[in-house]
Structures are given as C-alpha cells and as structure tokens.
PDB file of N, CA and C in Angstrom:
ATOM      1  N   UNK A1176       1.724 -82.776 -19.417  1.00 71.00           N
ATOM      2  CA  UNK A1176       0.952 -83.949 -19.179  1.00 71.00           C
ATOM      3  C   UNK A1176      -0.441 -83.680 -19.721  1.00 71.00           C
ATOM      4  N   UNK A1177      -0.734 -84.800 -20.233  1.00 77.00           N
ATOM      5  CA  UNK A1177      -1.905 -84.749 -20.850  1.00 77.00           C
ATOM      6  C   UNK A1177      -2.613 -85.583 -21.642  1.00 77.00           C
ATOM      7  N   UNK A1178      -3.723 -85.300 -22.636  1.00 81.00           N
ATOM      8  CA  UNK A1178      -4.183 -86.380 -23.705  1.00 81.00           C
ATOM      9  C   UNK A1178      -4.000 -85.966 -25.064  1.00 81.00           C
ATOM     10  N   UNK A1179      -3.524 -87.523 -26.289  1.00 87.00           N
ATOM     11  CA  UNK A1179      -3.768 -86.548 -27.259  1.00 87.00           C
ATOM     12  C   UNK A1179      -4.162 -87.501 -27.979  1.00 87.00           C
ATOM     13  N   UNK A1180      -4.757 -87.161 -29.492  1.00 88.00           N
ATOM     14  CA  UNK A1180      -5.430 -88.015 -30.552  1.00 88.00           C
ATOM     15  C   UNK A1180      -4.085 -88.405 -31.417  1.00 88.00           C
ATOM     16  N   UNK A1181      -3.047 -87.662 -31.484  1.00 90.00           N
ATOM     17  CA  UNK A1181      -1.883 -88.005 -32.370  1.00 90.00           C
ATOM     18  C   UNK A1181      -0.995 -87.566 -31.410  1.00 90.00           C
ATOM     19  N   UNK A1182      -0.341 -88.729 -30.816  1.00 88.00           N
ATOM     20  CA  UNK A1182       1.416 -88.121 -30.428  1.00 88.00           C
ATOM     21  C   UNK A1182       2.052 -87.877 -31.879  1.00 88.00           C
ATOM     22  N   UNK A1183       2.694 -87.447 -32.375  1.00 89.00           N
ATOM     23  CA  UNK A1183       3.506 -87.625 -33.389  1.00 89.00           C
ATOM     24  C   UNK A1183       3.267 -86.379 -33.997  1.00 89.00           C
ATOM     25  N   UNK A1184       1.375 -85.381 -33.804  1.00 89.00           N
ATOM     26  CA  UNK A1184       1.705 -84.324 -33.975  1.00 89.00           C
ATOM     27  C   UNK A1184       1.825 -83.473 -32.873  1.00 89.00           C
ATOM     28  N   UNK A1185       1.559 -83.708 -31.856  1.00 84.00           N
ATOM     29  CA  UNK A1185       1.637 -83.160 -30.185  1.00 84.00           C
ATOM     30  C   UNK A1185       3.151 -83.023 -30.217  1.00 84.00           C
ATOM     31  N   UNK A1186       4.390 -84.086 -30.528  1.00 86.00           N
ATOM     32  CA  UNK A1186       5.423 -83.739 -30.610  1.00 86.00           C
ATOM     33  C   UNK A1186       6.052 -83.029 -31.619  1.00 86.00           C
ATOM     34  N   UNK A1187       5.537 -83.065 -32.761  1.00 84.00           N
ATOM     35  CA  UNK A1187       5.691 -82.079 -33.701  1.00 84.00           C
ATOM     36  C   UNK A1187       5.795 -80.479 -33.147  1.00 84.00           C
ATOM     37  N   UNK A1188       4.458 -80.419 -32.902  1.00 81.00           N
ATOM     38  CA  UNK A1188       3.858 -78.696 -32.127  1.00 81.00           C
ATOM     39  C   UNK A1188       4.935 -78.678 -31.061  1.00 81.00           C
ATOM     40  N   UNK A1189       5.150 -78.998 -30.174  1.00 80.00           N
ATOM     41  CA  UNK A1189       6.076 -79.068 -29.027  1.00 80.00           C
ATOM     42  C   UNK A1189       7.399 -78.749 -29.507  1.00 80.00           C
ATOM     43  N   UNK A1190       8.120 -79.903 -30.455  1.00 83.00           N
ATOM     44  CA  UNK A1190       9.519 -79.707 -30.811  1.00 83.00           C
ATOM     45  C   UNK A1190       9.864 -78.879 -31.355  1.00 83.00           C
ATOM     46  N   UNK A1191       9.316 -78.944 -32.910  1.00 83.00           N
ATOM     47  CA  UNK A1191       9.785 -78.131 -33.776  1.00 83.00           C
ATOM     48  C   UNK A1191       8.910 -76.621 -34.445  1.00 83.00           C
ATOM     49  N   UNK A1192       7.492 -76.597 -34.320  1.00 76.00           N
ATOM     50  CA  UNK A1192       6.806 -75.343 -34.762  1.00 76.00           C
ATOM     51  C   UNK A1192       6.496 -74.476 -33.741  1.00 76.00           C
ATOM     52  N   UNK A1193       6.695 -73.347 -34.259  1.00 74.00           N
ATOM     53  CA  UNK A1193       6.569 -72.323 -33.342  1.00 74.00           C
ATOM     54  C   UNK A1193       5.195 -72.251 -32.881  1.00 74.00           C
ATOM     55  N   UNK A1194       5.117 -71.806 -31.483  1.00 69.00           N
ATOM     56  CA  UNK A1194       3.809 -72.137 -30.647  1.00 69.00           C
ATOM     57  C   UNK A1194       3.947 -70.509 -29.671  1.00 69.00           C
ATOM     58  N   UNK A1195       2.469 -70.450 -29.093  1.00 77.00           N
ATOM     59  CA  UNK A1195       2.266 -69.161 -27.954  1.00 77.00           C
ATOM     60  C   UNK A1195       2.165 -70.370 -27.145  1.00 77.00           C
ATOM     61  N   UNK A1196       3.155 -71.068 -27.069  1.00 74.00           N
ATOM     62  CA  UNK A1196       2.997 -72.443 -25.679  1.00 74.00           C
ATOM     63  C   UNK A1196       4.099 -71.741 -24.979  1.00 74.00           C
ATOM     64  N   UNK A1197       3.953 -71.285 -23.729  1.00 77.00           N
ATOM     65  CA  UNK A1197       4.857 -70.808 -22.801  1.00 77.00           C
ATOM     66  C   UNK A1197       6.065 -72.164 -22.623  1.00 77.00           C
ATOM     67  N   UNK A1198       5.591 -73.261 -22.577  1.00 74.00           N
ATOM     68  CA  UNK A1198       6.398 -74.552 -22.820  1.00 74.00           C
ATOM     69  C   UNK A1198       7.084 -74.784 -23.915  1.00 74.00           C
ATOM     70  N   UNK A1199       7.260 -74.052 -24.517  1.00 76.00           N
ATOM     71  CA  UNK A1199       7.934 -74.268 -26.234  1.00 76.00           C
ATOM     72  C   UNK A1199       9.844 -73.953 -25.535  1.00 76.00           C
ATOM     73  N   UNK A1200      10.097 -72.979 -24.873  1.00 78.00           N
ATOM     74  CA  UNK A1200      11.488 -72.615 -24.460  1.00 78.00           C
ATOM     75  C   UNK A1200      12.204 -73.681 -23.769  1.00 78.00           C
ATOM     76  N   UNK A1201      11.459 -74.543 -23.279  1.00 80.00           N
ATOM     77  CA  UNK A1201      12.158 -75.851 -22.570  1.00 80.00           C
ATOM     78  C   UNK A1201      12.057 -77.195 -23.483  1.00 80.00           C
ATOM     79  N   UNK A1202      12.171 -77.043 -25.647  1.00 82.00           N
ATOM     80  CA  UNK A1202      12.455 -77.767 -25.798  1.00 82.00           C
ATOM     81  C   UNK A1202      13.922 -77.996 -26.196  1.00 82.00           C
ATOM     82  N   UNK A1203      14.123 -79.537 -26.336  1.00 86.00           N
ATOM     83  CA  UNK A1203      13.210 -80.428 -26.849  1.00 86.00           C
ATOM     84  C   UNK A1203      12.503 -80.953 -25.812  1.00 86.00           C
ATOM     85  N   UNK A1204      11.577 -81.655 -25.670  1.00 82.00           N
ATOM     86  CA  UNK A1204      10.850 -82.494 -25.307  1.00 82.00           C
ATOM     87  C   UNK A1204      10.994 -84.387 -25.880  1.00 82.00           C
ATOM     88  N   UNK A1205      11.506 -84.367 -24.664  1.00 84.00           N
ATOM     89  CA  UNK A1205      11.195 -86.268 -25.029  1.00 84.00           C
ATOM     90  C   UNK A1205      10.206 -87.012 -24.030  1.00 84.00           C
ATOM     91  N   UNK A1206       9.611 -87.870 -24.319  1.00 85.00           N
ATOM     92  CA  UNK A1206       8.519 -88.498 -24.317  1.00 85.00           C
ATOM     93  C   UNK A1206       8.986 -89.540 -23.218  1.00 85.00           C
ATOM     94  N   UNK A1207       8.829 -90.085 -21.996  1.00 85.00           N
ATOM     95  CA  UNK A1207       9.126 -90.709 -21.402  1.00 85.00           C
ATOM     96  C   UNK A1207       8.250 -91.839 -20.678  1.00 85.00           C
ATOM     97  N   UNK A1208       7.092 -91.447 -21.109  1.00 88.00           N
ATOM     98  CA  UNK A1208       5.392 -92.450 -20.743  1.00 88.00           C
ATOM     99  C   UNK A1208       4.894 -92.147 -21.303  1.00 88.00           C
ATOM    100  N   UNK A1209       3.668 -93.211 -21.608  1.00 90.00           N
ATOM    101  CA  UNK A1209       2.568 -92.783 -22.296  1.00 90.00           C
ATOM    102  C   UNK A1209       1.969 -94.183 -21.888  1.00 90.00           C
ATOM    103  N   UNK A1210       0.118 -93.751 -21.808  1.00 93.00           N
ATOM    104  CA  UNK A1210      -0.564 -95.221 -21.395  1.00 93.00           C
ATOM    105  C   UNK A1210      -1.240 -94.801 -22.774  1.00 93.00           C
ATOM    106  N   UNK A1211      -1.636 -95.919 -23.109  1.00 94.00           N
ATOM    107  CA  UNK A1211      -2.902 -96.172 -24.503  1.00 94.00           C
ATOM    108  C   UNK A1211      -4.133 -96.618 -23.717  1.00 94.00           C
ATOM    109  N   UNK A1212      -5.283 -95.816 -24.322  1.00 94.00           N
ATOM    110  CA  UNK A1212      -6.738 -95.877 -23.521  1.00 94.00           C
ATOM    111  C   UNK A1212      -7.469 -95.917 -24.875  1.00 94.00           C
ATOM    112  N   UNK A1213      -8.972 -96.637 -24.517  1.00 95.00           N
ATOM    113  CA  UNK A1213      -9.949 -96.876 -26.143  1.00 95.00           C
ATOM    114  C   UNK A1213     -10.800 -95.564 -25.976  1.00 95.00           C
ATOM    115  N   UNK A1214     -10.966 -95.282 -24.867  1.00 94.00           N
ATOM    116  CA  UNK A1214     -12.172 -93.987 -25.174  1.00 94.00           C
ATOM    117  C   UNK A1214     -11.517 -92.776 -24.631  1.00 94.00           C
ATOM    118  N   UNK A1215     -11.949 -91.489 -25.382  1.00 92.00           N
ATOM    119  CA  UNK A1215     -11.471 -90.440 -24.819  1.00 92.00           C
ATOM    120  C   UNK A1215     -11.768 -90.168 -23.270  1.00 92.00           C
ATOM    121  N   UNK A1216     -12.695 -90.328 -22.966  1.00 95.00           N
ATOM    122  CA  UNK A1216     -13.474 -90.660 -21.286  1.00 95.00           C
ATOM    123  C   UNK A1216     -12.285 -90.968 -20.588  1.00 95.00           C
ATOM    124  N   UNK A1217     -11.613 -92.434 -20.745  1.00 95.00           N
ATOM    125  CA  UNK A1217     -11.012 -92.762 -20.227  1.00 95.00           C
ATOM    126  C   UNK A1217      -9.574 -92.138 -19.874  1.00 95.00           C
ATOM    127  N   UNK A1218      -8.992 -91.438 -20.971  1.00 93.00           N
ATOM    128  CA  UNK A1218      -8.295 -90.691 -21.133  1.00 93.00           C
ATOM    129  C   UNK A1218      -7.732 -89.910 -20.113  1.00 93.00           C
ATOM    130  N   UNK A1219      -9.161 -88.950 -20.330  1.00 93.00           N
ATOM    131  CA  UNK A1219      -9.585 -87.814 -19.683  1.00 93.00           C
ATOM    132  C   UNK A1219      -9.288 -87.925 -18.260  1.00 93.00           C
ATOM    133  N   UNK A1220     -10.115 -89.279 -17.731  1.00 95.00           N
ATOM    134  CA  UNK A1220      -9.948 -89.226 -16.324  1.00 95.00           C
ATOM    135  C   UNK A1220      -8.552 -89.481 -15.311  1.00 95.00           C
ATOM    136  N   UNK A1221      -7.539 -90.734 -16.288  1.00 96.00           N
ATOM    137  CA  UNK A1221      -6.747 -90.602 -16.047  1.00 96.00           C
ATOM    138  C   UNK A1221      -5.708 -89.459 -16.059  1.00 96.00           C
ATOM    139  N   UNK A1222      -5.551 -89.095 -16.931  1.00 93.00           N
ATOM    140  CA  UNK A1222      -4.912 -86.922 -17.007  1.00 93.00           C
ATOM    141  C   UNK A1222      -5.106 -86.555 -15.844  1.00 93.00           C
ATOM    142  N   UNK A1223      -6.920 -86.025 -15.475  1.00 94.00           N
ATOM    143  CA  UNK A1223      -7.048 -85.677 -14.436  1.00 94.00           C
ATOM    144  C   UNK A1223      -5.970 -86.092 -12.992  1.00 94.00           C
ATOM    145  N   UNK A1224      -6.356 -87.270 -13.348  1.00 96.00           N
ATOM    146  CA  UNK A1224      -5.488 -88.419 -11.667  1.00 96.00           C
ATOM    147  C   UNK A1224      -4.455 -87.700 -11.688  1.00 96.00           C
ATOM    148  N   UNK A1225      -3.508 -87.705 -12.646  1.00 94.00           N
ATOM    149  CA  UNK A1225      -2.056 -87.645 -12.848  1.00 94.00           C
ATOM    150  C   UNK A1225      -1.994 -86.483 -12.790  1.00 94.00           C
ATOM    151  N   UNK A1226      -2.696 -85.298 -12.763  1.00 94.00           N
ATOM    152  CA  UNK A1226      -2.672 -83.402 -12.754  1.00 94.00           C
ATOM    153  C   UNK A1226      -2.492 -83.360 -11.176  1.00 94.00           C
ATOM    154  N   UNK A1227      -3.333 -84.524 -10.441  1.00 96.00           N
ATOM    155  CA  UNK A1227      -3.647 -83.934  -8.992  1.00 96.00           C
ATOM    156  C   UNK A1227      -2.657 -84.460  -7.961  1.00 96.00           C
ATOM    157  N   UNK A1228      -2.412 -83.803  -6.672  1.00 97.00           N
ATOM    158  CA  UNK A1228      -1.410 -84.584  -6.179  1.00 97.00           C
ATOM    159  C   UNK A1228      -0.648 -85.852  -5.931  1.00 97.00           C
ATOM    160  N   UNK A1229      -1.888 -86.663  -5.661  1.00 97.00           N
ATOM    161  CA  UNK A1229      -1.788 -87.816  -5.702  1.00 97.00           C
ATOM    162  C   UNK A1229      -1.175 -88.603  -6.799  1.00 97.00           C
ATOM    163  N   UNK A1230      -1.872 -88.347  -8.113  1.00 95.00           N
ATOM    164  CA  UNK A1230      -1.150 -88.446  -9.332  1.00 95.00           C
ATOM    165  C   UNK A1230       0.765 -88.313  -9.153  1.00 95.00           C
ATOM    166  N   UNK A1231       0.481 -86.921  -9.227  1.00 95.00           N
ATOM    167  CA  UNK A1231       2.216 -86.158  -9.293  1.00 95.00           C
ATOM    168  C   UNK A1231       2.893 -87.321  -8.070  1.00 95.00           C
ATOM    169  N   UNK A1232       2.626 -87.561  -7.139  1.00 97.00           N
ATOM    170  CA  UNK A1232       3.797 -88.894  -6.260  1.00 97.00           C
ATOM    171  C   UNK A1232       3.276 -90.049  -6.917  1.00 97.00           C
ATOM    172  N   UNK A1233       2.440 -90.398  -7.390  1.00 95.00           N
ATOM    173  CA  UNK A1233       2.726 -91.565  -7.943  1.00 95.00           C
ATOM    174  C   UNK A1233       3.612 -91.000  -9.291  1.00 95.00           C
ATOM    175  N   UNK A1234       3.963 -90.342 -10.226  1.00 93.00           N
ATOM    176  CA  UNK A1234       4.597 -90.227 -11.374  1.00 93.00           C
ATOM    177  C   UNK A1234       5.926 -90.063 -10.321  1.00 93.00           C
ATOM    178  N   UNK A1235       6.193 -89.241  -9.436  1.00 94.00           N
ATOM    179  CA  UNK A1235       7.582 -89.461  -8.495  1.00 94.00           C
ATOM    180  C   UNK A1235       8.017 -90.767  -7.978  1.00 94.00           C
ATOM    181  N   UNK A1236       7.110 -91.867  -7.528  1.00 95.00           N
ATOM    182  CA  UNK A1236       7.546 -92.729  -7.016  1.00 95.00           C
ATOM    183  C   UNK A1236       7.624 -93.904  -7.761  1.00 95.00           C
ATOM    184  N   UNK A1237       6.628 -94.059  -9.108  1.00 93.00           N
ATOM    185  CA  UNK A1237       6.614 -94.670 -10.211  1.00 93.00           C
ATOM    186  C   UNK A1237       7.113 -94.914 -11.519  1.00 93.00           C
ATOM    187  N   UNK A1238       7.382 -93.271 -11.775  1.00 92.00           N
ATOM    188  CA  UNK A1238       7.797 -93.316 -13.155  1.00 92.00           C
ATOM    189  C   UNK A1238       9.367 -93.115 -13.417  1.00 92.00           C
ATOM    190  N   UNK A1239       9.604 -91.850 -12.306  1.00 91.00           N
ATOM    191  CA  UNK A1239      10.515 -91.089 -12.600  1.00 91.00           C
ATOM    192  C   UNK A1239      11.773 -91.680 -12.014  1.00 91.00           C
ATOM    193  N   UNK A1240      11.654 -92.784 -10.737  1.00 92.00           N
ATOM    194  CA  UNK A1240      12.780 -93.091 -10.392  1.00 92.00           C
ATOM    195  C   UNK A1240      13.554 -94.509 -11.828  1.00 92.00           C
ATOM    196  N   UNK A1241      12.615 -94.557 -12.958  1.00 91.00           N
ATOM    197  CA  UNK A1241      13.215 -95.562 -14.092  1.00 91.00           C
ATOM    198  C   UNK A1241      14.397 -94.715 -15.045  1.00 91.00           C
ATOM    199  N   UNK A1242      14.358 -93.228 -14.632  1.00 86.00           N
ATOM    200  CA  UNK A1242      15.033 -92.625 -15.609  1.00 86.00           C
ATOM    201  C   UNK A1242      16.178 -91.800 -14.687  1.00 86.00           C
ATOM    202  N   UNK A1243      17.728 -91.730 -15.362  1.00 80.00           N
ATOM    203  CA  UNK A1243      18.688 -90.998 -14.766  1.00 80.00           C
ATOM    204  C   UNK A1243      18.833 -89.318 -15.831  1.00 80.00           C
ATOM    205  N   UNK A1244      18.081 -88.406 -14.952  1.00 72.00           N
ATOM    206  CA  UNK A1244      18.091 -87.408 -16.021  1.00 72.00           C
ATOM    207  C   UNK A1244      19.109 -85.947 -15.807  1.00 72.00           C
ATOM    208  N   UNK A1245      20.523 -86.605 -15.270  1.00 63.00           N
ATOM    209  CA  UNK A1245      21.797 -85.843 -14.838  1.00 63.00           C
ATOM    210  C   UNK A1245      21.849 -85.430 -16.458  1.00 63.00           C
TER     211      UNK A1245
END
C-alpha cells in the first residue's frame, strides 16, 4: 500500500524486475484499488489513513469483502 507517480511502472518493479523488495517472492501482484488524487499532499495523507488501523478495517470492511480470493 501506498503512493505512486506511475502505476504501470510500480507494477512493472513489483511483477517482473528483480528488486531487494522483500515483497518481490509473493508475486504476482494484482492491483485491486486504487483512488486518483491531484496533489501529492493529498496522496500522502490518505496512504497514511490506510497504513493505520483504522485505515486497515476500513480496507477489511470496505474493500476486501468485493473480492473472492479462494
């Protein structure tokens, strides 16, 4: 979770090039949200929200019950 200036290379780095991302062994990675924001500020703060607990149950009670991931 996070912010980026290009999805398209964030999933690049993630999927397919080799990375010292301890997260690289659990791909692939698919993309299941994403909000669009105009300023990085804004960004930022939302990330934050979504890092902190409160965040994490709302992505449990919001996001995650739209997807069956058996």
């Amino acid at each position: 979770m996070g912010y980026t200036t290009s999805l398209t290379d964030y999933m690049i780095t993630m999927n397919v090039m080799e990375t010292e991302n301890p997260l690289f062994e659990f791909r692939p990675w698919t993309l299941i949200h994403m909000e669009l924001f105009v300023t990085e500020d804004e960004a930022m703060v939302r990330s934050g929200f979504l890092q902190q607990e409160i965040g994490q149950d709302y992505i449990r009670r919001e996001i995650l019950p739209m997807f069956d991931f058996q």
